[in-house]
Amino acid sequence: MENNQWMRAEIAQWLREGLINDEQAMRLYARYPVVSDAAVRSGRVGGTSWGKVIFSALGVVIFGLGIVLVFAYNWEAMHRYTKLAVIGLSLALAHGAGLWLHRRDRHPFVVDSLHLLGTMLFGAGVILISQIYHLNGYYPDLFLLWSLVALVSAWLLPSVAQGMLAAVLIVFWVGLEVFEFEVLNHWGSWIILLALVPLAWRERSRPLLAFCLVLFPVSLSFLTLGLAEELMLLSLLWLAASYIALGRLAQASRFPHSAGSFSRLGRLLLIPLLFLASFGDVANTSLAMKLDGQVSTLYYGLLLALVLPSWGWVMLQAGTRPRTPAEWVEAGMVCLFVLVVLILSLVEPMPSLVRSLANLLVLGYALLLIYWGTDQVRWKVTTLGCALLAALVFARFNDLFESLLARALVFLLLGGVLFLVGLRYSKQSERQKIMRSRHA
């Protein structure tokens, strides 16, 4: 089955009917290329292949660790200058070989791996040099220096793998400062957002973009947890809602294949937050706070400045506005929860209202996932929706259903729903097979 095939057929029909001209048709064809389903799932569209980036990075990291362990085996027996020579020679060989192959325009995959190995050896070299000269300074700065080298390399080469390494090192830097030294690191998260996400966008790299979209909330959580526990969950809520809105906006951008990364990660972040908010303790302490302190208010406002304009832009633009009933339902659920939590956090906290709404929205997402999964014959999405529905029933088992009869009826209802889901999935799968046989 090919993706965008239906869209390209429609474009041809629009051209025949005179609705669009030749130039507009060519631009639409460029935006919606014919790509196989396998290519979309493996990440080979819109940038670098997932497999190539992940396995090359793992291979280089393991190889680099092997070299470091070889050095470490005889490290104490080496003279100081021999140690420095070994470190310098290793760096020169890795980057030199990469530059030599690059000038001859050979094996770009190997070139990228060699430069990544050089960056790994640079970090190991900095740590070893600090040991040689007994430099007992502020060691998170080593990760800052290492991440900056990887970041500069990622832009100059350019290299997706270097960008992923830089993101990981930045998160290490932020975590060390917050948890080891109780220093609030205000820079790491924004380096990921402002220096690495633009690189992923320029290179049309879905792996690097997804990597940044995962690590940005991790580093932000480290910081906001140091400020206030309540601010951490609220900031993640705003961020998840923003991701879903940006996913819709990306569909009409020059990098439409990034839309899936934004939308999927937004849902993977929002659904657990809604599930947590359905419990009384979390709703009482984490999603019904009063702002306290200038720094907390600043971060609260910055993330709101991302979520509110994003959804406003989605609704104002015809090309990004929800089209199907399911898309309107999701947009309504996300916007409703954001507005309710925002109003209550600024006016009067009402944890019971937040909790009740969160329960309804978890149920709504469970049904949406089941609908999407069965409609598109995607067993993973269907299974996730069924698991979410079952988890909600079990979570509310003691809260809402006191009598044994009510609990039995709930389990019978859940079993009936899952049976109907399986029946619908089976019918949709058979229908898809018939359609494929007709097109073959």
CSV table of C-alpha atoms in Angstrom, one decimal:
chain,number,residue,atom,x,y,z
A,1,MET,CA,0.0,0.0,0.0
A,2,GLU,CA,1.3,3.5,-0.9
A,3,ASN,CA,0.8,6.6,1.2
A,4,ASN,CA,-0.4,9.8,-0.4
A,5,GLN,CA,-1.6,7.9,-3.5
A,6,TRP,CA,-5.2,9.1,-2.9
A,7,MET,CA,-4.0,12.7,-2.5
A,8,ARG,CA,-2.0,12.6,-5.8
A,9,ALA,CA,-5.1,11.2,-7.6
A,10,GLU,CA,-7.1,14.1,-6.3
A,11,ILE,CA,-4.5,16.6,-7.4
A,12,ALA,CA,-4.7,15.2,-10.9
A,13,GLN,CA,-8.5,15.5,-10.8
A,14,TRP,CA,-8.3,19.1,-9.6
A,15,LEU,CA,-5.9,19.9,-12.4
A,16,ARG,CA,-8.3,18.4,-15.0
A,17,GLU,CA,-11.2,20.4,-13.6
A,18,GLY,CA,-9.2,23.6,-13.7
A,19,LEU,CA,-9.3,24.2,-9.9
A,20,ILE,CA,-5.5,24.5,-9.8
A,21,ASN,CA,-2.9,25.4,-12.4
A,22,ASP,CA,0.2,23.5,-13.4
A,23,GLU,CA,2.5,25.3,-10.9
A,24,GLN,CA,0.2,24.6,-8.0
A,25,ALA,CA,-0.1,21.0,-9.0
A,26,MET,CA,3.7,20.5,-9.1
A,27,ARG,CA,4.0,22.1,-5.6
A,28,LEU,CA,1.3,19.8,-4.3
A,29,TYR,CA,3.0,16.7,-5.9
A,30,ALA,CA,6.3,17.7,-4.2
A,31,ARG,CA,4.6,18.0,-0.8
A,32,TYR,CA,2.9,14.6,-1.1
A,33,PRO,CA,5.3,12.2,-2.6
A,34,VAL,CA,4.4,8.5,-3.1
A,35,VAL,CA,6.1,6.7,-0.2
A,36,SER,CA,5.6,3.1,0.9
A,37,ASP,CA,4.1,2.3,4.3
A,38,ALA,CA,7.3,0.4,5.2
A,39,ALA,CA,9.4,3.5,4.5
A,40,VAL,CA,7.1,5.7,6.7
A,41,ARG,CA,7.2,3.2,9.6
A,42,SER,CA,11.0,2.9,9.4
A,43,GLY,CA,11.6,6.6,9.3
A,44,ARG,CA,13.2,6.7,5.8
A,45,VAL,CA,11.0,9.6,4.7
A,46,GLY,CA,11.6,13.2,5.4
A,47,GLY,CA,15.3,12.8,6.5
A,48,THR,CA,17.6,10.3,7.9
A,49,SER,CA,16.8,6.6,8.4
A,50,TRP,CA,16.1,5.6,12.0
A,51,GLY,CA,18.0,2.4,11.7
A,52,LYS,CA,21.1,4.0,10.2
A,53,VAL,CA,21.3,6.7,12.8
A,54,ILE,CA,20.6,4.4,15.8
A,55,PHE,CA,22.9,1.5,14.8
A,56,SER,CA,25.7,3.8,13.7
A,57,ALA,CA,25.6,5.7,16.9
A,58,LEU,CA,25.5,2.5,19.0
A,59,GLY,CA,28.3,1.0,17.1
A,60,VAL,CA,30.5,4.1,17.4
A,61,VAL,CA,29.7,4.5,21.1
A,62,ILE,CA,30.6,0.8,21.9
A,63,PHE,CA,33.7,1.0,19.7
A,64,GLY,CA,34.8,4.2,21.5
A,65,LEU,CA,34.2,2.7,24.9
A,66,GLY,CA,36.3,-0.3,23.8
A,67,ILE,CA,39.2,2.1,23.0
A,68,VAL,CA,38.9,3.9,26.3
A,69,LEU,CA,39.0,0.6,28.2
A,70,VAL,CA,42.1,-0.5,26.3
A,71,PHE,CA,43.7,2.8,27.4
A,72,ALA,CA,42.5,2.4,30.9
A,73,TYR,CA,44.1,-1.1,31.2
A,74,ASN,CA,47.6,0.4,30.9
A,75,TRP,CA,46.8,3.9,31.9
A,76,GLU,CA,48.7,3.9,35.2
A,77,ALA,CA,51.8,2.6,33.6
A,78,MET,CA,52.0,5.3,31.0
A,79,HIS,CA,54.0,8.5,31.3
A,80,ARG,CA,52.0,11.7,31.5
A,81,TYR,CA,53.2,12.9,28.1
A,82,THR,CA,52.5,9.5,26.6
A,83,LYS,CA,48.9,9.8,27.8
A,84,LEU,CA,48.5,13.2,26.2
A,85,ALA,CA,50.0,11.9,23.0
A,86,VAL,CA,47.6,8.9,22.9
A,87,ILE,CA,44.6,11.2,23.5
A,88,GLY,CA,45.7,13.7,20.8
A,89,LEU,CA,46.6,11.0,18.3
A,90,SER,CA,43.3,9.2,18.7
A,91,LEU,CA,41.4,12.5,18.1
A,92,ALA,CA,43.6,13.3,15.1
A,93,LEU,CA,43.1,9.8,13.5
A,94,ALA,CA,39.3,9.8,13.9
A,95,HIS,CA,38.7,13.3,12.6
A,96,GLY,CA,41.5,13.1,10.1
A,97,ALA,CA,40.2,9.9,8.5
A,98,GLY,CA,36.7,11.4,8.4
A,99,LEU,CA,38.0,14.6,6.6
A,100,TRP,CA,40.0,12.4,4.2
A,101,LEU,CA,37.0,10.4,3.1
A,102,HIS,CA,34.8,13.5,3.0
A,103,ARG,CA,37.2,15.3,0.6
A,104,ARG,CA,37.0,12.3,-1.7
A,105,ASP,CA,33.2,12.2,-1.4
A,106,ARG,CA,33.3,8.6,-0.3
A,107,HIS,CA,31.2,6.7,2.2
A,108,PRO,CA,29.3,9.5,3.9
A,109,PHE,CA,27.9,7.0,6.5
A,110,VAL,CA,31.5,6.1,7.5
A,111,VAL,CA,32.5,9.8,7.5
A,112,ASP,CA,29.8,10.6,10.0
A,113,SER,CA,30.7,7.7,12.2
A,114,LEU,CA,34.4,8.6,12.3
A,115,HIS,CA,33.5,12.2,13.3
A,116,LEU,CA,31.2,10.9,16.0
A,117,LEU,CA,33.9,8.6,17.2
A,118,GLY,CA,36.2,11.7,17.4
A,119,THR,CA,33.6,13.6,19.5
A,120,MET,CA,33.3,10.6,21.8
A,121,LEU,CA,37.1,10.4,22.2
A,122,PHE,CA,37.2,14.2,22.9
A,123,GLY,CA,34.9,13.7,25.9
A,124,ALA,CA,36.9,10.8,27.1
A,125,GLY,CA,40.1,12.8,26.6
A,126,VAL,CA,38.8,15.7,28.6
A,127,ILE,CA,37.9,13.4,31.5
A,128,LEU,CA,41.3,11.6,31.3
A,129,ILE,CA,43.3,14.9,31.2
A,130,SER,CA,41.5,16.1,34.3
A,131,GLN,CA,42.6,12.9,36.0
A,132,ILE,CA,46.2,13.4,34.8
A,133,TYR,CA,46.5,16.9,36.2
A,134,HIS,CA,44.2,16.2,39.2
A,135,LEU,CA,41.7,18.8,38.2
A,136,ASN,CA,39.0,18.6,40.8
A,137,GLY,CA,36.8,21.3,39.6
A,138,TYR,CA,33.1,21.6,38.9
A,139,TYR,CA,32.8,18.4,36.8
A,140,PRO,CA,29.3,19.2,35.2
A,141,ASP,CA,31.3,21.8,33.1
A,142,LEU,CA,33.0,18.8,31.4
A,143,PHE,CA,29.6,17.7,30.0
A,144,LEU,CA,28.8,21.3,29.0
A,145,LEU,CA,32.1,21.5,27.0
A,146,TRP,CA,31.6,18.1,25.5
A,147,SER,CA,28.0,18.9,24.5
A,148,LEU,CA,29.0,22.2,22.9
A,149,VAL,CA,31.7,20.4,20.8
A,150,ALA,CA,29.0,17.9,19.7
A,151,LEU,CA,26.6,20.8,19.0
A,152,VAL,CA,29.0,22.7,16.8
A,153,SER,CA,30.0,19.6,15.0
A,154,ALA,CA,26.4,18.8,14.3
A,155,TRP,CA,25.9,22.1,12.6
A,156,LEU,CA,29.2,22.2,10.7
A,157,LEU,CA,29.2,18.7,9.3
A,158,PRO,CA,26.1,18.6,9.4
A,159,SER,CA,25.4,15.4,11.4
A,160,VAL,CA,22.2,14.0,12.9
A,161,ALA,CA,24.2,11.6,15.1
A,162,GLN,CA,26.2,14.5,16.6
A,163,GLY,CA,23.0,16.3,17.3
A,164,MET,CA,21.6,13.3,19.2
A,165,LEU,CA,24.8,13.0,21.2
A,166,ALA,CA,24.7,16.7,22.0
A,167,ALA,CA,21.1,16.4,23.3
A,168,VAL,CA,22.0,13.4,25.6
A,169,LEU,CA,25.0,15.3,27.0
A,170,ILE,CA,22.9,18.4,27.6
A,171,VAL,CA,20.4,16.3,29.6
A,172,PHE,CA,23.3,14.8,31.6
A,173,TRP,CA,24.6,18.3,32.3
A,174,VAL,CA,21.3,19.6,33.5
A,175,GLY,CA,20.6,16.5,35.6
A,176,LEU,CA,24.0,16.7,37.3
A,177,GLU,CA,23.6,20.4,38.2
A,178,VAL,CA,20.1,20.0,39.5
A,179,PHE,CA,20.4,16.7,41.5
A,180,GLU,CA,24.1,16.7,42.5
A,181,PHE,CA,24.7,20.3,43.2
A,182,GLU,CA,21.2,21.7,43.5
A,183,VAL,CA,21.9,24.3,40.9
A,184,LEU,CA,18.9,25.3,38.7
A,185,ASN,CA,20.1,25.0,35.2
A,186,HIS,CA,18.1,27.4,33.0
A,187,TRP,CA,20.0,26.9,29.8
A,188,GLY,CA,20.1,23.2,28.9
A,189,SER,CA,16.4,22.9,27.9
A,190,TRP,CA,16.5,26.0,25.7
A,191,ILE,CA,19.7,24.9,24.0
A,192,ILE,CA,17.9,21.7,22.9
A,193,LEU,CA,14.8,23.7,21.7
A,194,LEU,CA,16.6,26.6,20.0
A,195,ALA,CA,19.8,25.0,18.7
A,196,LEU,CA,18.9,21.3,18.0
A,197,VAL,CA,15.3,21.4,16.9
A,198,PRO,CA,16.1,23.9,14.1
A,199,LEU,CA,18.9,21.6,12.9
A,200,ALA,CA,16.5,18.7,12.8
A,201,TRP,CA,14.1,20.9,10.8
A,202,ARG,CA,16.8,22.0,8.4
A,203,GLU,CA,18.0,18.5,7.8
A,204,ARG,CA,14.4,17.1,7.6
A,205,SER,CA,15.5,14.5,10.2
A,206,ARG,CA,12.6,12.8,12.0
A,207,PRO,CA,15.0,10.8,14.2
A,208,LEU,CA,16.8,13.9,15.5
A,209,LEU,CA,13.5,15.8,15.9
A,210,ALA,CA,11.9,13.0,17.8
A,211,PHE,CA,15.0,12.7,20.0
A,212,CYS,CA,14.8,16.4,20.8
A,213,LEU,CA,11.1,16.3,21.5
A,214,VAL,CA,11.6,13.5,24.0
A,215,LEU,CA,14.7,15.0,25.7
A,216,PHE,CA,13.4,18.6,25.9
A,217,PRO,CA,10.6,17.7,28.4
A,218,VAL,CA,13.1,15.5,30.3
A,219,SER,CA,15.5,18.4,30.9
A,220,LEU,CA,12.7,20.8,31.5
A,221,SER,CA,11.3,18.4,34.2
A,222,PHE,CA,14.7,18.4,36.0
A,223,LEU,CA,14.5,22.2,36.2
A,224,THR,CA,10.9,22.7,37.1
A,225,LEU,CA,11.1,19.9,39.7
A,226,GLY,CA,13.8,22.0,41.4
A,227,LEU,CA,11.4,25.0,41.3
A,228,ALA,CA,8.2,23.3,42.3
A,229,GLU,CA,6.7,19.9,41.9
A,230,GLU,CA,3.4,21.3,40.8
A,231,LEU,CA,5.1,23.4,38.1
A,232,MET,CA,6.7,20.2,36.6
A,233,LEU,CA,3.4,18.5,35.9
A,234,LEU,CA,1.7,21.7,34.6
A,235,SER,CA,4.6,22.5,32.3
A,236,LEU,CA,4.5,18.9,30.9
A,237,LEU,CA,0.7,19.4,30.4
A,238,TRP,CA,1.2,22.6,28.4
A,239,LEU,CA,4.0,21.0,26.4
A,240,ALA,CA,2.0,18.0,25.5
A,241,ALA,CA,-0.9,20.1,24.3
A,242,SER,CA,1.6,22.2,22.3
A,243,TYR,CA,3.0,19.1,20.6
A,244,ILE,CA,-0.4,18.0,19.4
A,245,ALA,CA,-1.1,21.5,18.0
A,246,LEU,CA,2.3,21.7,16.4
A,247,GLY,CA,1.6,18.3,14.8
A,248,ARG,CA,-1.4,19.8,13.0
A,249,LEU,CA,0.6,22.9,12.0
A,250,ALA,CA,3.5,20.7,10.7
A,251,GLN,CA,1.1,19.1,8.2
A,252,ALA,CA,1.0,22.3,6.2
A,253,SER,CA,4.8,23.1,6.6
A,254,ARG,CA,7.8,22.3,4.4
A,255,PHE,CA,8.4,19.3,6.6
A,256,PRO,CA,5.0,17.5,6.7
A,257,HIS,CA,6.5,14.2,7.8
A,258,SER,CA,7.4,15.8,11.2
A,259,ALA,CA,3.7,16.0,12.0
A,260,GLY,CA,3.6,12.4,13.2
A,261,SER,CA,6.5,12.9,15.6
A,262,PHE,CA,4.8,15.9,17.2
A,263,SER,CA,1.4,14.3,17.5
A,264,ARG,CA,2.5,10.9,18.7
A,265,LEU,CA,4.8,12.3,21.3
A,266,GLY,CA,2.2,14.8,22.4
A,267,ARG,CA,-0.3,12.0,23.0
A,268,LEU,CA,2.3,9.8,24.7
A,269,LEU,CA,2.9,12.6,27.1
A,270,LEU,CA,-0.6,13.9,27.6
A,271,ILE,CA,-2.4,10.5,28.1
A,272,PRO,CA,-0.3,9.5,31.2
A,273,LEU,CA,-0.7,13.0,32.6
A,274,LEU,CA,-4.5,12.8,32.3
A,275,PHE,CA,-4.4,9.3,33.9
A,276,LEU,CA,-2.4,10.7,36.8
A,277,ALA,CA,-4.7,13.6,37.2
A,278,SER,CA,-7.6,11.2,37.5
A,279,PHE,CA,-6.3,10.3,41.0
A,280,GLY,CA,-7.2,12.5,43.9
A,281,ASP,CA,-3.8,13.0,45.3
A,282,VAL,CA,-2.3,14.2,42.0
A,283,ALA,CA,-5.2,16.5,41.3
A,284,ASN,CA,-5.1,18.0,44.8
A,285,THR,CA,-1.4,18.7,44.8
A,286,SER,CA,-0.1,19.0,41.2
A,287,LEU,CA,-2.7,20.3,38.8
A,288,ALA,CA,-4.5,22.9,41.0
A,289,MET,CA,-1.7,25.2,42.1
A,290,LYS,CA,-1.4,28.9,42.8
A,291,LEU,CA,1.6,30.5,41.2
A,292,ASP,CA,4.3,31.4,43.7
A,293,GLY,CA,7.6,33.1,42.8
A,294,GLN,CA,8.8,35.1,39.8
A,295,VAL,CA,10.8,32.3,38.2
A,296,SER,CA,7.9,29.8,38.4
A,297,THR,CA,5.5,32.4,37.0
A,298,LEU,CA,8.0,33.1,34.1
A,299,TYR,CA,8.2,29.4,33.1
A,300,TYR,CA,4.5,29.0,33.5
A,301,GLY,CA,4.0,32.0,31.2
A,302,LEU,CA,6.6,30.9,28.6
A,303,LEU,CA,5.0,27.5,28.1
A,304,LEU,CA,1.5,29.1,28.0
A,305,ALA,CA,2.9,31.4,25.3
A,306,LEU,CA,3.6,28.2,23.3
A,307,VAL,CA,0.3,26.3,23.8
A,308,LEU,CA,-2.3,29.1,23.4
A,309,PRO,CA,-1.0,30.7,20.2
A,310,SER,CA,-0.4,27.2,18.7
A,311,TRP,CA,-4.0,26.1,19.2
A,312,GLY,CA,-5.2,29.5,18.1
A,313,TRP,CA,-3.2,29.3,14.9
A,314,VAL,CA,-4.5,25.7,14.3
A,315,MET,CA,-8.2,26.9,14.5
A,316,LEU,CA,-7.7,30.0,12.4
A,317,GLN,CA,-6.0,28.3,9.5
A,318,ALA,CA,-8.2,26.3,7.1
A,319,GLY,CA,-5.3,24.0,6.2
A,320,THR,CA,-4.6,23.0,9.8
A,321,ARG,CA,-8.1,23.0,11.3
A,322,PRO,CA,-9.5,19.6,12.3
A,323,ARG,CA,-11.5,17.9,9.5
A,324,THR,CA,-12.9,14.6,10.8
A,325,PRO,CA,-15.2,14.2,13.8
A,326,ALA,CA,-12.4,12.3,15.6
A,327,GLU,CA,-9.9,15.1,15.1
A,328,TRP,CA,-12.5,17.7,16.4
A,329,VAL,CA,-13.1,15.5,19.4
A,330,GLU,CA,-9.4,15.3,20.2
A,331,ALA,CA,-8.9,19.0,19.7
A,332,GLY,CA,-11.9,19.8,21.9
A,333,MET,CA,-10.7,17.5,24.7
A,334,VAL,CA,-7.2,19.0,24.7
A,335,CYS,CA,-8.3,22.6,24.6
A,336,LEU,CA,-11.0,22.0,27.3
A,337,PHE,CA,-8.6,20.5,29.8
A,338,VAL,CA,-5.9,23.2,29.2
A,339,LEU,CA,-8.5,26.0,29.7
A,340,VAL,CA,-10.0,24.4,32.8
A,341,VAL,CA,-6.6,23.8,34.5
A,342,LEU,CA,-5.4,27.3,33.5
A,343,ILE,CA,-8.5,29.0,34.8
A,344,LEU,CA,-8.5,27.0,38.1
A,345,SER,CA,-4.8,27.6,38.6
A,346,LEU,CA,-5.2,31.3,38.3
A,347,VAL,CA,-8.6,31.8,40.1
A,348,GLU,CA,-9.6,29.1,42.6
A,349,PRO,CA,-8.2,25.5,42.6
A,350,MET,CA,-11.0,22.9,42.3
A,351,PRO,CA,-9.2,19.5,42.3
A,352,SER,CA,-12.5,17.5,42.2
A,353,LEU,CA,-13.4,19.2,38.9
A,354,VAL,CA,-10.0,18.5,37.5
A,355,ARG,CA,-10.1,14.9,38.5
A,356,SER,CA,-13.6,14.3,37.0
A,357,LEU,CA,-12.6,15.9,33.8
A,358,ALA,CA,-9.4,13.9,33.6
A,359,ASN,CA,-11.4,10.7,34.0
A,360,LEU,CA,-13.7,11.6,31.1
A,361,LEU,CA,-10.8,12.6,28.9
A,362,VAL,CA,-8.9,9.4,29.6
A,363,LEU,CA,-12.1,7.5,28.6
A,364,GLY,CA,-12.4,9.7,25.5
A,365,TYR,CA,-8.8,9.0,24.5
A,366,ALA,CA,-9.3,5.3,25.0
A,367,LEU,CA,-12.2,5.3,22.7
A,368,LEU,CA,-10.4,7.5,20.1
A,369,LEU,CA,-7.4,5.1,20.1
A,370,ILE,CA,-9.7,2.1,19.6
A,371,TYR,CA,-11.5,3.9,16.8
A,372,TRP,CA,-8.3,5.0,15.0
A,373,GLY,CA,-6.7,1.5,15.5
A,374,THR,CA,-9.7,-0.5,14.2
A,375,ASP,CA,-10.4,2.0,11.3
A,376,GLN,CA,-6.8,2.0,10.1
A,377,VAL,CA,-6.2,-1.7,11.0
A,378,ARG,CA,-3.3,-0.8,13.3
A,379,TRP,CA,-3.1,-3.4,16.1
A,380,LYS,CA,-0.7,-1.5,18.2
A,381,VAL,CA,-3.0,1.5,18.4
A,382,THR,CA,-6.0,-0.7,19.0
A,383,THR,CA,-4.2,-2.6,21.8
A,384,LEU,CA,-3.1,0.7,23.4
A,385,GLY,CA,-6.7,1.9,23.4
A,386,CYS,CA,-8.0,-1.3,25.0
A,387,ALA,CA,-5.2,-1.3,27.6
A,388,LEU,CA,-6.0,2.3,28.5
A,389,LEU,CA,-9.7,1.5,28.9
A,390,ALA,CA,-9.0,-1.5,31.1
A,391,ALA,CA,-6.5,0.5,33.2
A,392,LEU,CA,-9.2,3.2,33.7
A,393,VAL,CA,-11.7,0.6,34.8
A,394,PHE,CA,-9.3,-1.0,37.2
A,395,ALA,CA,-8.2,2.4,38.6
A,396,ARG,CA,-11.7,3.4,39.4
A,397,PHE,CA,-12.7,-0.1,40.6
A,398,ASN,CA,-12.6,0.8,44.3
A,399,ASP,CA,-13.5,4.5,43.8
A,400,LEU,CA,-16.8,4.3,42.0
A,401,PHE,CA,-18.1,0.8,42.2
A,402,GLU,CA,-18.8,-0.2,45.8
A,403,SER,CA,-21.3,-3.1,45.4
A,404,LEU,CA,-20.2,-6.5,44.1
A,405,LEU,CA,-23.0,-6.4,41.6
A,406,ALA,CA,-21.9,-3.0,40.1
A,407,ARG,CA,-18.4,-4.3,39.8
A,408,ALA,CA,-19.6,-7.5,38.1
A,409,LEU,CA,-21.6,-5.4,35.6
A,410,VAL,CA,-18.6,-3.2,34.9
A,411,PHE,CA,-16.5,-6.2,34.1
A,412,LEU,CA,-19.2,-7.7,31.9
A,413,LEU,CA,-19.5,-4.3,30.0
A,414,LEU,CA,-15.7,-4.1,29.6
A,415,GLY,CA,-15.6,-7.6,28.3
A,416,GLY,CA,-18.4,-6.9,25.8
A,417,VAL,CA,-16.7,-3.7,24.6
A,418,LEU,CA,-13.4,-5.6,24.0
A,419,PHE,CA,-15.3,-8.3,22.1
A,420,LEU,CA,-16.9,-5.7,19.8
A,421,VAL,CA,-13.5,-4.1,19.3
A,422,GLY,CA,-12.0,-7.4,18.2
A,423,LEU,CA,-15.0,-8.0,15.9
A,424,ARG,CA,-14.7,-4.6,14.3
A,425,TYR,CA,-10.9,-5.0,13.9
A,426,SER,CA,-11.4,-8.4,12.2
A,427,LYS,CA,-14.0,-6.9,9.7
A,428,GLN,CA,-11.8,-3.9,8.9
A,429,SER,CA,-8.8,-6.2,8.3
A,430,GLU,CA,-10.8,-8.4,5.9
A,431,ARG,CA,-12.1,-5.3,4.1
A,432,GLN,CA,-8.6,-4.0,3.7
A,433,LYS,CA,-7.4,-7.3,2.2
A,434,ILE,CA,-10.2,-7.3,-0.3
A,435,MET,CA,-9.3,-3.7,-1.4
A,436,ARG,CA,-5.6,-4.6,-1.8
A,437,SER,CA,-6.5,-7.6,-3.9
A,438,ARG,CA,-8.6,-5.4,-6.2
A,439,HIS,CA,-5.8,-2.9,-6.6
A,440,ALA,CA,-3.2,-5.6,-7.3
